[in-house]
Coordinates of N, CA and C in Angstrom, one line a residue:
M1 N -5.7 52.3 -26.6 CA -4.5 52.2 -26.1 C -4.3 53.6 -25.2
K2 N -5.1 54.5 -25.5 CA -3.9 55.7 -24.8 C -4.9 55.8 -23.6
N3 N -5.7 54.9 -23.3 CA -6.7 54.6 -21.6 C -6.3 53.9 -21.0
Y4 N -4.8 52.8 -21.8 CA -4.0 51.8 -21.1 C -3.2 53.3 -20.2
L5 N -2.7 53.2 -21.0 CA -1.5 54.0 -20.7 C -2.4 55.6 -19.6
Y6 N -2.7 55.9 -19.7 CA -3.2 57.0 -18.6 C -3.0 56.1 -17.1
I7 N -3.8 54.7 -17.2 CA -3.8 54.0 -16.3 C -2.9 53.2 -15.8
G8 N -2.0 53.2 -16.5 CA -0.6 52.9 -16.0 C 0.1 54.0 -15.7
I9 N 0.1 55.5 -15.8 CA 0.9 56.4 -15.5 C 0.4 56.6 -13.6
G10 N -1.5 56.7 -13.6 CA -2.0 56.8 -12.5 C -1.7 55.2 -11.6
G11 N -0.9 54.0 -11.8 CA -0.9 53.2 -11.3 C -0.3 53.5 -10.9
A12 N 1.7 53.3 -11.5 CA 2.7 54.1 -10.7 C 2.9 54.6 -9.7
F13 N 1.9 55.8 -10.5 CA 2.2 56.9 -9.0 C 1.0 56.8 -7.3
G14 N 0.4 55.6 -7.8 CA -0.5 55.2 -6.8 C -0.1 54.2 -6.1
A15 N 1.1 53.1 -6.9 CA 2.2 52.3 -5.8 C 3.1 52.8 -5.1
V16 N 4.1 53.8 -5.8 CA 4.2 54.8 -5.0 C 4.4 54.8 -3.6
C17 N 2.4 55.7 -4.2 CA 2.3 56.5 -2.7 C 2.3 55.3 -1.8
R18 N 1.1 54.6 -2.3 CA 0.6 53.2 -1.2 C 2.5 52.4 -0.7
L19 N 3.9 52.5 -1.4 CA 4.9 51.9 -0.7 C 5.2 53.0 0.4
L20 N 5.3 54.0 0.3 CA 5.7 55.4 0.8 C 4.6 55.4 2.5
I21 N 3.0 54.8 2.5 CA 3.1 55.0 3.0 C 2.6 54.0 4.0
T22 N 2.8 52.9 3.6 CA 3.0 51.7 4.5 C 4.4 51.5 5.2
R23 N 5.4 52.2 4.0 CA 7.0 52.2 5.2 C 6.9 53.1 6.5
L24 N 6.7 54.0 6.4 CA 6.2 55.0 7.4 C 5.3 53.9 9.0
W25 N 4.1 53.3 8.2 CA 3.9 52.3 9.0 C 3.4 51.3 8.7
P26 N 4.8 50.4 8.7 CA 4.9 49.1 8.4 C 4.0 48.8 9.2
S27 N 3.0 46.8 8.7 CA 2.0 45.9 9.2 C 2.5 44.9 9.8
T28 N 4.4 44.8 9.0 CA 5.2 43.6 9.5 C 5.7 43.9 11.0
G29 N 4.8 42.6 12.4 CA 6.3 43.0 13.1 C 5.0 44.3 13.6
T30 N 3.3 44.4 13.3 CA 3.2 44.9 14.4 C 1.7 44.4 14.7
V31 N 1.0 45.4 15.4 CA -0.3 44.8 16.2 C -1.4 44.8 15.3
F32 N -1.1 45.8 14.5 CA -2.6 46.4 13.5 C -2.0 47.2 12.4
P33 N -2.3 47.3 11.5 CA -1.9 47.2 10.2 C -3.0 49.4 9.9
F34 N -1.7 49.9 10.5 CA -2.2 51.3 10.4 C -2.0 51.2 9.2
G35 N -0.8 51.1 7.8 CA -0.3 51.8 7.3 C -1.7 51.5 5.8
T36 N -2.0 50.1 5.6 CA -2.7 50.0 4.8 C -4.2 51.0 4.6
L37 N -5.0 50.7 6.1 CA -5.7 51.0 6.9 C -6.1 52.8 6.6
A38 N -4.5 52.9 6.9 CA -4.4 54.9 6.0 C -4.9 55.0 4.7
C39 N -4.1 54.4 4.0 CA -4.6 54.2 2.5 C -5.5 54.2 1.8
N40 N -6.5 52.9 2.1 CA -7.7 52.5 1.8 C -8.6 54.2 2.6
L41 N -8.7 54.4 3.4 CA -8.9 55.3 3.5 C -9.1 56.8 3.1
V42 N -7.6 57.6 3.4 CA -7.4 58.2 1.8 C -7.4 58.1 0.7
G43 N -7.1 56.7 0.3 CA -8.2 56.3 -1.1 C -10.2 56.7 -1.2
C44 N -10.5 56.3 -0.2 CA -12.1 56.7 -0.2 C -12.0 58.2 -0.4
V45 N -11.3 59.1 1.0 CA -12.0 60.5 0.1 C -11.3 61.0 -0.1
L46 N -10.6 61.0 -1.4 CA -9.5 61.5 -2.6 C -11.4 61.0 -3.2
L47 N -11.8 59.8 -3.9 CA -12.5 59.4 -4.2 C -13.7 60.3 -4.5
G48 N -14.1 60.1 -2.8 CA -15.4 60.9 -2.4 C -15.3 62.7 -2.8
Y49 N -14.5 62.8 -2.4 CA -14.0 64.2 -3.6 C -14.0 64.8 -4.4
L50 N -13.0 63.7 -5.1 CA -13.1 64.1 -6.2 C -14.1 63.6 -7.2
T51 N -14.3 62.6 -6.9 CA -15.8 62.2 -7.5 C -17.0 63.3 -8.4
Y52 N -17.2 64.4 -6.8 CA -18.3 65.7 -7.1 C -17.4 66.9 -7.1
A53 N -16.5 67.0 -7.7 CA -15.4 68.0 -7.5 C -15.0 68.4 -8.4
L54 N -14.3 67.2 -9.0 CA -13.7 67.1 -10.0 C -13.8 66.2 -11.2
F55 N -13.7 65.1 -11.2 CA -14.7 65.0 -12.7 C -15.4 65.1 -13.3
P56 N -17.2 66.4 -13.2 CA -17.7 66.6 -14.0 C -17.0 67.3 -14.6
R57 N -15.9 67.3 -14.3 CA -14.9 68.4 -15.7 C -13.4 67.9 -16.4
M58 N -13.5 66.6 -15.5 CA -12.5 65.8 -16.8 C -12.6 65.2 -18.0
S59 N -11.7 64.9 -18.4 CA -11.9 63.7 -19.7 C -12.0 62.3 -19.2
E60 N -12.3 61.7 -19.6 CA -12.6 60.0 -19.2 C -10.9 59.5 -19.1
Q61 N -10.4 60.5 -19.8 CA -8.5 59.7 -19.6 C -8.6 59.9 -18.4
V62 N -8.2 61.0 -17.4 CA -7.9 61.5 -16.8 C -8.9 61.4 -15.7
K63 N -9.8 60.7 -15.8 CA -10.7 60.2 -14.9 C -10.3 58.3 -14.7
L64 N -9.8 57.9 -15.3 CA -9.1 56.3 -15.0 C -8.2 56.5 -14.7
M65 N -6.8 57.3 -15.1 CA -6.1 57.8 -14.5 C -6.2 57.6 -13.0
I66 N -6.9 58.9 -12.6 CA -6.7 58.4 -11.2 C -7.9 58.1 -10.7
T67 N -8.9 57.2 -10.9 CA -9.9 55.5 -10.6 C -9.1 55.2 -10.4
T68 N -9.0 54.1 -11.8 CA -8.4 53.1 -11.5 C -6.9 52.4 -11.6
G69 N -6.4 53.9 -12.6 CA -4.5 53.9 -11.9 C -4.1 54.8 -10.4
F70 N -4.9 55.3 -10.0 CA -3.7 55.8 -8.5 C -5.0 55.2 -7.8
I71 N -5.8 55.1 -7.5 CA -6.6 55.0 -6.6 C -6.9 53.2 -6.1
G72 N -6.9 53.1 -7.7 CA -6.3 51.5 -7.7 C -5.3 50.7 -6.8
A73 N -4.5 51.1 -7.3 CA -3.0 51.4 -7.0 C -2.4 51.6 -4.9
F74 N -3.8 52.3 -5.5 CA -2.9 53.0 -3.7 C -4.0 52.4 -2.9
T75 N -5.4 51.8 -2.8 CA -5.6 51.5 -2.2 C -5.7 49.7 -2.2
T76 N -6.2 48.7 -1.3 CA -5.9 47.1 -1.9 C -6.9 46.6 -1.4
L77 N -7.4 45.9 -1.4 CA -8.5 45.2 -0.9 C -7.8 43.4 -0.5
S78 N -6.3 43.2 -1.6 CA -6.0 41.5 -0.8 C -5.0 41.8 0.3
T79 N -4.3 43.2 0.4 CA -3.4 43.7 1.2 C -5.0 43.5 2.4
F80 N -5.6 43.9 2.3 CA -6.8 43.9 3.4 C -7.2 43.5 4.3
S81 N -7.3 42.2 3.0 CA -8.2 40.7 3.3 C -7.3 39.8 4.2
M82 N -5.4 39.9 3.9 CA -4.1 39.4 3.9 C -4.5 39.6 5.6
E83 N -4.1 40.4 5.8 CA -4.0 41.1 6.8 C -4.9 41.1 8.1
T84 N -5.9 40.7 7.5 CA -7.2 40.2 9.0 C -7.1 39.5 8.8
V85 N -6.8 37.9 8.1 CA -6.4 36.1 7.9 C -5.6 36.0 9.0
I86 N -4.5 37.0 8.6 CA -3.1 36.9 10.0 C -3.6 37.7 11.6
L87 N -4.4 38.6 11.5 CA -4.9 38.9 12.6 C -5.7 37.6 13.3
L88 N -6.5 37.3 12.4 CA -7.4 35.7 12.9 C -6.2 34.6 13.3
E89 N -5.8 34.8 12.4 CA -4.8 33.2 12.6 C -3.8 33.5 14.3
N90 N -3.4 34.6 14.6 CA -2.5 34.9 15.3 C -3.6 34.7 16.3
G91 N -5.0 34.7 16.3 CA -5.5 34.7 17.7 C -6.2 36.1 18.5
R92 N -5.9 37.4 17.0 CA -6.5 38.6 17.5 C -7.9 39.4 17.1
T93 N -8.6 38.1 17.7 CA -10.1 38.4 16.8 C -10.7 40.0 16.9
L94 N -10.8 40.0 18.6 CA -11.2 41.8 18.6 C -10.8 42.3 17.6
L95 N -9.2 41.9 17.2 CA -8.4 43.6 16.7 C -8.9 43.5 15.0
A96 N -8.9 42.0 14.7 CA -9.9 41.6 13.4 C -10.6 42.0 12.9
F97 N -11.7 41.7 13.9 CA -13.0 43.1 14.1 C -12.6 43.9 13.8
A98 N -12.5 44.8 14.6 CA -12.3 46.3 14.9 C -11.3 46.7 13.7
Y99 N -10.5 45.8 12.7 CA -10.2 46.5 11.8 C -11.1 46.4 10.4
V100 N -11.9 45.0 10.1 CA -12.3 45.1 9.3 C -13.8 46.0 9.1
V101 N -14.4 46.7 10.2 CA -16.0 47.3 10.8 C -14.5 48.9 10.8
T102 N -13.2 49.1 11.4 CA -13.3 50.8 11.2 C -13.2 50.6 9.4
S103 N -12.2 49.9 9.0 CA -12.3 50.3 7.3 C -13.7 50.5 6.2
L104 N -14.6 49.3 6.7 CA -15.4 49.3 6.6 C -16.7 50.5 6.4
I105 N -16.4 50.6 7.4 CA -17.1 51.9 8.2 C -16.5 52.9 8.2
G106 N -15.5 53.4 8.1 CA -14.4 54.5 7.6 C -13.9 54.7 6.4
G107 N -14.2 53.4 5.6 CA -14.2 53.7 4.0 C -15.5 54.6 3.5
M108 N -16.7 54.0 4.2 CA -18.2 55.1 3.5 C -18.1 56.2 4.2
G109 N -17.4 56.7 5.6 CA -17.0 57.6 6.0 C -16.4 58.6 5.1
F110 N -15.1 58.6 4.7 CA -14.2 59.3 4.2 C -14.4 58.7 2.8
V111 N -15.8 58.6 2.7 CA -16.3 58.4 1.1 C -17.8 59.8 1.3
W112 N -18.3 59.8 2.3 CA -19.3 61.0 1.4 C -17.9 62.2 2.7
L113 N -17.5 62.6 2.9 CA -16.6 63.1 3.7 C -15.9 63.7 2.8
G114 N -15.2 63.3 1.3 CA -14.8 63.4 0.3 C -15.8 64.5 0.1
S115 N -17.2 63.7 -0.1 CA -18.6 63.9 -1.5 C -18.5 65.6 -0.8
R116 N -18.9 65.9 0.6 CA -18.8 66.5 1.2 C -18.4 68.0 1.0
L117 N -16.3 67.8 1.1 CA -15.6 68.5 1.2 C -16.1 69.5 -0.5
A118 N -15.9 68.2 -1.6 CA -17.1 68.4 -2.2 C -17.6 69.2 -3.0
G119 N -18.7 69.7 -1.8 CA -19.7 70.2 -2.0 C -21.0 69.4 -2.5
H120 N -21.0 68.5 -2.6 CA -21.6 67.5 -3.0 C -23.1 67.7 -1.4
D121 N -24.5 68.1 -2.0 CA -25.4 67.8 -1.2 C -26.7 66.8 -1.7
K122 N -27.1 65.8 -1.3 CA -28.4 65.2 -2.4 C -29.5 65.9 -2.4
H123 N -29.5 66.5 -0.6 CA -31.2 67.2 -1.2 C -30.9 68.6 -1.6
R124 N -29.6 69.4 -2.2 CA -29.5 70.1 -3.2 C -29.3 69.9 -4.3
G125 N -29.0 68.7 -4.9 CA -28.6 68.4 -6.8 C -26.7 68.2 -6.0
D126 N -26.6 67.9 -7.0 CA -24.5 68.9 -7.6 C -24.4 69.1 -7.7
R127 N -23.5 69.6 -6.8 CA -23.2 70.9 -7.3 C -22.2 71.5 -8.4
S128 N -21.7 69.9 -8.8 CA -20.7 70.6 -10.0 C -21.0 70.5 -11.4
N129 N -22.7 70.5 -11.8 CA -24.1 71.1 -13.2 C -23.6 73.3 -12.5
G130 N -23.5 73.2 -11.4 CA -23.5 74.4 -11.8 C -24.5 75.2 -10.8

């Protein structure tokens, strides 16, 4: 039961942060959904960084609060998918393709960046263990 509370707290903060960012860059009435893209890429870099920099020293409850709660509410596949379909329905096929490619390749790149910012290097081993 305690885990659900941690996830709920993280989710509340993640959802509010996502709302703030998407209000700064609304996708309604614009050509490209920058707000959703920003949330997804920031979430990727956060997850990549935290996985190697802080998670080895955190409790399972705090990890759940951050990953499933905060990052889960902050990032969104459903909105990404809906915005892609809307772009396609509006005849913006090239823009939809650019959005999908930027989101996926950018997401992986930002996870990699976050892991490097945390000092993780697969050739030297996981530096979080000392």
